[in-house]
Amino acid sequence: MKNYKYSEITPENIYNKRRNFIKSFGLGLGSLTLGSLSLLNNAHALKNNSKLTSYKDIITYNNYYEFGTAKDDPYKNSQEFKVKPWNISIEGEVESPMTLSADEILSLYPSEERVYRLRCVEGWSMIIPWMGFSLSKLLNRVSIKTEAKFVEFESVYDPEQMKGQRYPVLNWPYKEGLRIDEAMHPLTTVVTGLYGKTLPNQNGAPLRIFVPWKYGFKSAKAIVKIKLVKKMPTSSWMKASPREYGFYSNVNPNVNHPRWSQASERVIGGSLLSPRVETQMFNGYGDDVANLYSGMDLKKNF
Ligand SMILES: Nc1nc2c(c(=O)[nH]1)N[C@H]1C(S)=C(S)[C@@H](COP(=O)(O)O)O[C@H]1N2
Ligand SMILES: [Mo]
């Protein structure tokens, strides 16, 4: 067994070694996990030869306004944030509301690797090897009533620890929402980690949501509540600017933000000279999710 220098043992190196090992035995990426879904997911994200974004970029270039609005604020300001103990309540239109600790959730549902592209509404993207499992598994646990049509996600409110929340940048706590069929879609993920490691605070520890075909802001970090509701919830971003941020917020190169084009994106990690790449409809996940929106006018329902 080769000895690695300490500096070589980054999450990224361990991850790549494991991946090469698996590749060299001809097992393919998908066999890292059980189930064909992940195979499919990995293939999607890596279509058009996209490289994984570096661990460093993923953990230092973040949007997490609770910790400040500059890209490196979450990295700088979230290191002392306490993610233990942590409870998440699942409530609203359900037969059996419950509160589970983050640890319970982690042990109930084994995480698998899910490589997805994150497309921020600001016009940049990353390819991230997340760890997680389908949100539907958790939602099935509470027996959703037929009256429930939407799901609302609430992030933590803790201005003592999150100095960004001392200012009215957004309507705190951060809230987001999905239609029930979107929330139950197997691609909609409860994220537990990345690069095979525990989720860093700045990426939404201990648990966050990730919805691959929607703009990044739909994927709430550090969630404490999941509420099943009858009516379409108003997200923090809809409150802040309803003209610019709609409920659906599907990645769509044909529908521009009122202040900028959404036709292309800057891939984080490239050089300043790297060309922008074309943004794909539904962020490249159209084969899996386009049917959720058949017959809908996606310009109106932006
Ligand atoms: N609670 C909370 N969740 C949030 C945000 C935020 O400010 N607060 N920012 C969103 C935005 S705009 C993006 S692009 C992604 C960024 O996720 P990442 O930092 O893990 O890449 O988180 C989303 N989730
Ligand atoms: Mo974003």
Tab-separated table of C-alpha atoms and ligand atoms in Angstrom:
chain	number	residue	atom	x	y	z
A	1	MET	CA	0.000	0.000	0.000
A	2	LYS	CA	1.446	3.315	-1.072
A	3	ASN	CA	1.845	5.943	1.608
A	4	TYR	CA	0.297	9.274	0.764
A	5	LYS	CA	1.617	12.567	1.967
A	6	TYR	CA	-0.846	14.324	4.238
A	7	SER	CA	-1.404	17.039	1.653
A	8	GLU	CA	-2.553	14.407	-0.827
A	9	ILE	CA	-5.318	13.165	1.427
A	10	THR	CA	-7.970	15.678	0.540
A	11	PRO	CA	-11.577	14.517	0.154
A	12	GLU	CA	-11.065	15.053	-3.545
A	13	ASN	CA	-8.034	12.772	-3.791
A	14	ILE	CA	-9.656	10.010	-1.797
A	15	TYR	CA	-12.721	10.331	-3.947
A	16	ASN	CA	-10.817	10.224	-7.220
A	17	LYS	CA	-8.715	7.258	-6.126
A	18	ARG	CA	-11.834	5.320	-5.214
A	19	ARG	CA	-13.406	6.270	-8.507
A	20	ASN	CA	-10.330	5.212	-10.532
A	21	PHE	CA	-10.181	1.964	-8.613
A	22	ILE	CA	-13.768	1.207	-9.503
A	23	LYS	CA	-13.272	2.246	-13.105
A	24	SER	CA	-10.170	0.081	-13.448
A	25	PHE	CA	-12.255	-2.951	-12.532
A	26	GLY	CA	-14.699	-2.054	-15.244
A	27	LEU	CA	-17.543	-1.575	-12.835
A	28	GLY	CA	-18.544	1.876	-14.023
A	29	LEU	CA	-19.602	4.832	-11.928
A	30	GLY	CA	-23.058	3.542	-11.195
A	31	SER	CA	-21.837	0.573	-9.244
A	32	LEU	CA	-20.620	2.914	-6.534
A	33	THR	CA	-24.205	2.858	-5.410
A	34	LEU	CA	-27.148	0.528	-5.540
A	35	GLY	CA	-29.923	1.124	-7.985
A	36	SER	CA	-29.960	2.285	-11.547
A	37	LEU	CA	-31.120	5.782	-10.663
A	38	SER	CA	-27.666	6.899	-9.633
A	39	LEU	CA	-26.163	5.523	-12.794
A	40	LEU	CA	-28.579	7.647	-14.713
A	41	ASN	CA	-27.931	10.688	-12.575
A	42	ASN	CA	-24.189	10.474	-12.928
A	43	ALA	CA	-24.454	10.040	-16.673
A	44	HIS	CA	-26.628	13.131	-16.931
A	45	ALA	CA	-24.398	15.491	-15.065
A	46	LEU	CA	-21.294	14.320	-16.814
A	47	LYS	CA	-22.725	14.506	-20.304
A	48	ASN	CA	-20.732	16.974	-22.457
A	49	ASN	CA	-17.534	16.015	-20.639
A	50	SER	CA	-18.083	18.236	-17.653
A	51	LYS	CA	-15.475	17.806	-14.959
A	52	LEU	CA	-16.314	17.664	-11.285
A	53	THR	CA	-15.876	21.048	-9.637
A	54	SER	CA	-12.992	21.010	-7.139
A	55	TYR	CA	-13.740	20.480	-3.451
A	56	LYS	CA	-12.163	23.843	-2.728
A	57	ASP	CA	-14.448	25.721	-5.092
A	58	ILE	CA	-17.534	23.889	-3.801
A	59	ILE	CA	-16.795	24.877	-0.202
A	60	THR	CA	-15.524	28.437	-0.708
A	61	TYR	CA	-17.838	29.842	-3.396
A	62	ASN	CA	-21.296	29.748	-1.856
A	63	ASN	CA	-24.618	31.474	-1.608
A	64	TYR	CA	-25.910	31.313	1.954
A	65	TYR	CA	-27.207	34.728	2.911
A	66	GLU	CA	-27.679	33.750	6.563
A	67	PHE	CA	-23.875	33.984	6.757
A	68	GLY	CA	-23.397	37.030	4.534
A	69	THR	CA	-23.826	37.915	0.889
A	70	ALA	CA	-20.234	37.689	-0.409
A	71	LYS	CA	-19.273	34.377	-2.005
A	72	ASP	CA	-16.639	33.603	0.651
A	73	ASP	CA	-18.752	34.776	3.620
A	74	PRO	CA	-20.399	31.373	4.225
A	75	TYR	CA	-16.992	29.689	4.275
A	76	LYS	CA	-15.560	32.314	6.638
A	77	ASN	CA	-18.575	32.753	8.916
A	78	SER	CA	-20.094	29.284	9.252
A	79	GLN	CA	-17.241	27.245	10.715
A	80	GLU	CA	-18.433	27.595	14.327
A	81	PHE	CA	-22.069	26.999	13.477
A	82	LYS	CA	-23.508	24.226	15.691
A	83	VAL	CA	-25.264	21.475	13.787
A	84	LYS	CA	-25.735	19.206	16.803
A	85	PRO	CA	-28.262	18.605	18.242
A	86	TRP	CA	-30.531	19.148	15.224
A	87	ASN	CA	-34.189	18.273	14.764
A	88	ILE	CA	-36.346	18.332	11.672
A	89	SER	CA	-40.111	18.299	11.959
A	90	ILE	CA	-42.360	16.930	9.237
A	91	GLU	CA	-45.846	18.287	9.719
A	92	GLY	CA	-48.966	19.779	8.144
A	93	GLU	CA	-51.286	17.663	5.994
A	94	VAL	CA	-49.910	14.293	7.123
A	95	GLU	CA	-51.382	11.352	9.073
A	96	SER	CA	-48.343	10.991	11.324
A	97	PRO	CA	-46.415	14.193	11.937
A	98	MET	CA	-43.008	13.563	13.442
A	99	THR	CA	-39.772	15.112	14.572
A	100	LEU	CA	-36.579	13.292	13.733
A	101	SER	CA	-33.021	14.214	14.613
A	102	ALA	CA	-30.543	14.651	11.791
A	103	ASP	CA	-28.663	11.619	13.156
A	104	GLU	CA	-31.800	9.488	13.046
A	105	ILE	CA	-32.423	10.507	9.458
A	106	LEU	CA	-28.827	9.691	8.521
A	107	SER	CA	-29.090	6.225	10.013
A	108	LEU	CA	-32.564	5.500	8.624
A	109	TYR	CA	-31.686	6.281	5.015
A	110	PRO	CA	-28.286	5.278	3.682
A	111	SER	CA	-26.686	7.905	1.478
A	112	GLU	CA	-25.585	7.209	-2.041
A	113	GLU	CA	-23.431	9.242	-4.367
A	114	ARG	CA	-25.346	11.585	-6.670
A	115	VAL	CA	-23.410	13.716	-9.119
A	116	TYR	CA	-25.553	16.675	-10.161
A	117	ARG	CA	-25.015	20.050	-11.748
A	118	LEU	CA	-25.977	23.067	-9.636
A	119	ARG	CA	-27.081	25.962	-11.841
A	120	CYS	CA	-27.359	29.211	-9.917
A	121	VAL	CA	-29.867	31.755	-11.183
A	122	GLU	CA	-26.944	34.220	-11.268
A	123	GLY	CA	-25.505	32.398	-14.302
A	124	TRP	CA	-22.804	30.058	-12.986
A	125	SER	CA	-22.716	26.330	-12.421
A	126	MET	CA	-20.794	23.563	-10.663
A	127	ILE	CA	-20.817	19.787	-10.913
A	128	ILE	CA	-21.024	18.419	-7.413
A	129	PRO	CA	-20.647	14.846	-6.180
A	130	TRP	CA	-23.323	15.008	-3.496
A	131	MET	CA	-24.174	12.287	-1.011
A	132	GLY	CA	-27.831	11.805	-0.231
A	133	PHE	CA	-31.107	9.969	-0.786
A	134	SER	CA	-34.489	10.697	-2.347
A	135	LEU	CA	-36.730	13.005	-0.316
A	136	SER	CA	-39.671	10.738	-1.222
A	137	LYS	CA	-38.344	8.141	1.236
A	138	LEU	CA	-38.655	10.582	4.108
A	139	LEU	CA	-42.044	11.883	2.958
A	140	ASN	CA	-43.435	8.356	2.666
A	141	ARG	CA	-42.752	7.906	6.348
A	142	VAL	CA	-45.411	10.401	7.473
A	143	SER	CA	-48.360	9.251	5.284
A	144	ILE	CA	-49.231	12.325	3.272
A	145	LYS	CA	-52.944	13.214	3.209
A	146	THR	CA	-54.579	13.627	-0.197
A	147	GLU	CA	-55.279	17.290	0.655
A	148	ALA	CA	-51.555	18.039	0.537
A	149	LYS	CA	-50.590	19.625	-2.775
A	150	PHE	CA	-47.309	21.384	-1.944
A	151	VAL	CA	-44.321	21.062	0.355
A	152	GLU	CA	-42.751	23.981	2.187
A	153	PHE	CA	-39.153	23.844	3.400
A	154	GLU	CA	-37.954	26.039	6.214
A	155	SER	CA	-34.302	26.708	7.008
A	156	VAL	CA	-33.066	27.404	10.527
A	157	TYR	CA	-33.583	30.795	12.182
A	158	ASP	CA	-30.718	31.597	14.535
A	159	PRO	CA	-29.512	35.208	14.323
A	160	GLU	CA	-27.173	34.598	17.304
A	161	GLN	CA	-25.129	32.258	15.155
A	162	MET	CA	-26.029	33.550	11.706
A	163	LYS	CA	-25.116	37.175	11.489
A	164	GLY	CA	-26.677	37.633	8.078
A	165	GLN	CA	-30.065	37.133	9.733
A	166	ARG	CA	-29.583	40.326	11.763
A	167	TYR	CA	-30.285	42.235	8.549
A	168	PRO	CA	-33.476	42.114	6.481
A	169	VAL	CA	-31.710	40.917	3.326
A	170	LEU	CA	-34.442	38.301	2.929
A	171	ASN	CA	-37.564	37.412	4.836
A	172	TRP	CA	-36.111	35.084	7.527
A	173	PRO	CA	-36.228	32.174	7.968
A	174	TYR	CA	-35.375	31.170	4.402
A	175	LYS	CA	-38.348	29.350	2.891
A	176	GLU	CA	-38.771	27.402	-0.291
A	177	GLY	CA	-41.387	25.152	-1.784
A	178	LEU	CA	-42.164	22.450	-4.327
A	179	ARG	CA	-45.288	20.939	-5.782
A	180	ILE	CA	-45.915	17.520	-4.258
A	181	ASP	CA	-45.044	15.614	-7.444
A	182	GLU	CA	-41.779	17.567	-7.703
A	183	ALA	CA	-40.970	16.784	-4.083
A	184	MET	CA	-41.720	13.071	-4.616
A	185	HIS	CA	-39.607	12.856	-7.775
A	186	PRO	CA	-36.625	10.515	-7.234
A	187	LEU	CA	-34.142	13.195	-8.339
A	188	THR	CA	-35.210	15.475	-5.469
A	189	THR	CA	-32.562	14.776	-2.875
A	190	VAL	CA	-31.947	15.146	0.830
A	191	VAL	CA	-28.258	16.007	0.795
A	192	THR	CA	-26.128	14.565	3.593
A	193	GLY	CA	-22.619	15.158	2.280
A	194	LEU	CA	-20.342	15.788	-0.661
A	195	TYR	CA	-17.161	14.227	-2.044
A	196	GLY	CA	-17.907	11.254	0.212
A	197	LYS	CA	-17.642	13.412	3.344
A	198	THR	CA	-20.022	14.989	5.849
A	199	LEU	CA	-21.733	18.088	4.501
A	200	PRO	CA	-19.708	21.258	5.255
A	201	ASN	CA	-21.615	23.949	7.153
A	202	GLN	CA	-21.402	26.397	4.270
A	203	ASN	CA	-23.127	23.888	1.978
A	204	GLY	CA	-26.106	23.482	4.307
A	205	ALA	CA	-25.209	21.090	7.130
A	206	PRO	CA	-26.540	19.000	8.614
A	207	LEU	CA	-29.174	18.408	5.924
A	208	ARG	CA	-30.284	20.364	2.882
A	209	ILE	CA	-32.473	19.795	-0.133
A	210	PHE	CA	-31.203	19.584	-3.698
A	211	VAL	CA	-33.450	19.810	-6.763
A	212	PRO	CA	-31.215	19.255	-9.829
A	213	TRP	CA	-33.468	20.737	-12.525
A	214	LYS	CA	-34.203	24.023	-10.724
A	215	TYR	CA	-32.129	27.113	-10.030
A	216	GLY	CA	-29.925	26.730	-6.965
A	217	PHE	CA	-32.015	28.913	-4.686
A	218	LYS	CA	-34.845	26.328	-4.691
A	219	SER	CA	-32.568	24.021	-2.692
A	220	ALA	CA	-32.835	25.207	0.915
A	221	LYS	CA	-29.936	24.654	3.303
A	222	ALA	CA	-29.987	23.648	6.974
A	223	ILE	CA	-33.639	22.677	7.000
A	224	VAL	CA	-35.580	22.367	10.265
A	225	LYS	CA	-39.121	21.982	8.959
A	226	ILE	CA	-40.861	20.216	6.100
A	227	LYS	CA	-44.516	21.160	5.945
A	228	LEU	CA	-47.135	19.578	3.698
A	229	VAL	CA	-49.651	22.227	2.687
A	230	LYS	CA	-52.745	22.721	0.530
A	231	LYS	CA	-51.771	26.003	-1.099
A	232	MET	CA	-48.720	27.050	-3.065
A	233	PRO	CA	-46.263	28.462	-0.505
A	234	THR	CA	-44.616	31.859	-0.992
A	235	SER	CA	-40.852	31.428	-0.907
A	236	SER	CA	-38.449	34.012	0.516
A	237	TRP	CA	-37.302	34.863	-3.016
A	238	MET	CA	-40.872	35.269	-4.296
A	239	LYS	CA	-41.475	37.690	-1.415
A	240	ALA	CA	-38.268	39.586	-2.148
A	241	SER	CA	-38.948	40.030	-5.867
A	242	PRO	CA	-42.033	38.304	-7.334
A	243	ARG	CA	-41.325	39.656	-10.814
A	244	GLU	CA	-37.906	38.007	-10.889
A	245	TYR	CA	-38.369	34.794	-8.911
A	246	GLY	CA	-41.347	32.566	-9.583
A	247	PHE	CA	-42.478	29.493	-7.723
A	248	TYR	CA	-41.281	26.981	-10.331
A	249	SER	CA	-37.845	28.378	-11.169
A	250	ASN	CA	-37.003	25.510	-13.487
A	251	VAL	CA	-33.707	26.042	-15.274
A	252	ASN	CA	-34.798	27.333	-18.672
A	253	PRO	CA	-32.444	28.899	-21.229
A	254	ASN	CA	-35.469	30.315	-23.118
A	255	VAL	CA	-36.839	32.372	-20.256
A	256	ASN	CA	-34.572	35.194	-19.217
A	257	HIS	CA	-34.302	36.767	-15.819
A	258	PRO	CA	-35.706	40.299	-16.184
A	259	ARG	CA	-32.185	41.672	-15.705
A	260	TRP	CA	-30.061	39.126	-17.586
A	261	SER	CA	-30.046	36.247	-20.092
A	262	GLN	CA	-30.268	32.651	-18.884
A	263	ALA	CA	-29.039	31.179	-22.186
A	264	SER	CA	-25.531	30.360	-20.963
A	265	GLU	CA	-23.510	29.836	-17.817
A	266	ARG	CA	-19.997	30.219	-16.469
A	267	VAL	CA	-18.547	26.943	-15.200
A	268	ILE	CA	-16.870	27.563	-11.856
A	269	GLY	CA	-13.235	26.475	-11.823
A	270	GLY	CA	-12.430	27.390	-15.400
A	271	SER	CA	-10.009	30.162	-16.285
A	272	LEU	CA	-11.160	33.693	-16.998
A	273	LEU	CA	-10.795	32.886	-20.679
A	274	SER	CA	-12.964	29.766	-20.606
A	275	PRO	CA	-16.009	30.226	-22.799
A	276	ARG	CA	-19.466	30.166	-21.222
A	277	VAL	CA	-21.405	26.988	-21.956
A	278	GLU	CA	-24.988	26.722	-23.137
A	279	THR	CA	-27.516	26.259	-20.388
A	280	GLN	CA	-29.667	23.159	-20.891
A	281	MET	CA	-33.422	22.974	-20.500
A	282	PHE	CA	-34.215	21.650	-17.025
A	283	ASN	CA	-30.460	21.808	-16.399
A	284	GLY	CA	-30.049	18.674	-18.541
A	285	TYR	CA	-32.585	16.568	-16.603
A	286	GLY	CA	-35.468	17.021	-19.056
A	287	ASP	CA	-35.690	13.298	-19.886
A	288	ASP	CA	-36.638	12.686	-16.287
A	289	VAL	CA	-38.731	15.708	-15.397
A	290	ALA	CA	-40.230	17.361	-18.498
A	291	ASN	CA	-43.401	15.266	-18.062
A	292	LEU	CA	-44.098	17.019	-14.748
A	293	TYR	CA	-44.846	20.182	-16.737
A	294	SER	CA	-46.647	18.903	-19.822
A	295	GLY	CA	-49.257	21.375	-20.988
A	296	MET	CA	-47.891	24.153	-18.776
A	297	ASP	CA	-46.761	27.512	-20.146
A	298	LEU	CA	-43.257	27.722	-18.710
A	299	LYS	CA	-42.943	31.420	-19.580
A	300	LYS	CA	-45.915	32.202	-17.370
A	301	ASN	CA	-45.015	29.617	-14.759
A	302	PHE	CA	-41.400	30.741	-14.458
B	1	LIG	N1	-31.005	28.665	3.655
B	1	LIG	C1	-30.471	29.009	2.474
B	1	LIG	N2	-30.443	28.105	1.481
B	1	LIG	C2	-29.901	28.445	0.275
B	1	LIG	C3	-29.385	29.748	0.042
B	1	LIG	C4	-29.434	30.685	1.115
B	1	LIG	O1	-29.016	31.857	1.008
B	1	LIG	N3	-29.974	30.277	2.318
B	1	LIG	N4	-28.859	30.071	-1.190
B	1	LIG	C5	-29.321	29.253	-2.349
B	1	LIG	C6	-28.583	29.523	-3.579
B	1	LIG	S1	-28.893	31.018	-4.350
B	1	LIG	C7	-27.742	28.599	-4.143
B	1	LIG	S2	-27.056	28.864	-5.676
B	1	LIG	C8	-27.394	27.348	-3.431
B	1	LIG	C9	-25.880	27.225	-3.284
B	1	LIG	O2	-25.535	25.976	-2.723
B	1	LIG	P1	-23.999	25.636	-2.442
B	1	LIG	O3	-23.411	26.765	-1.654
B	1	LIG	O4	-24.000	24.341	-1.668
B	1	LIG	O5	-23.316	25.499	-3.764
B	1	LIG	O6	-27.971	27.276	-2.121
B	1	LIG	C10	-29.306	27.768	-2.038
B	1	LIG	N5	-29.843	27.497	-0.712
B	2	MO	MO	-28.178	30.767	-6.506
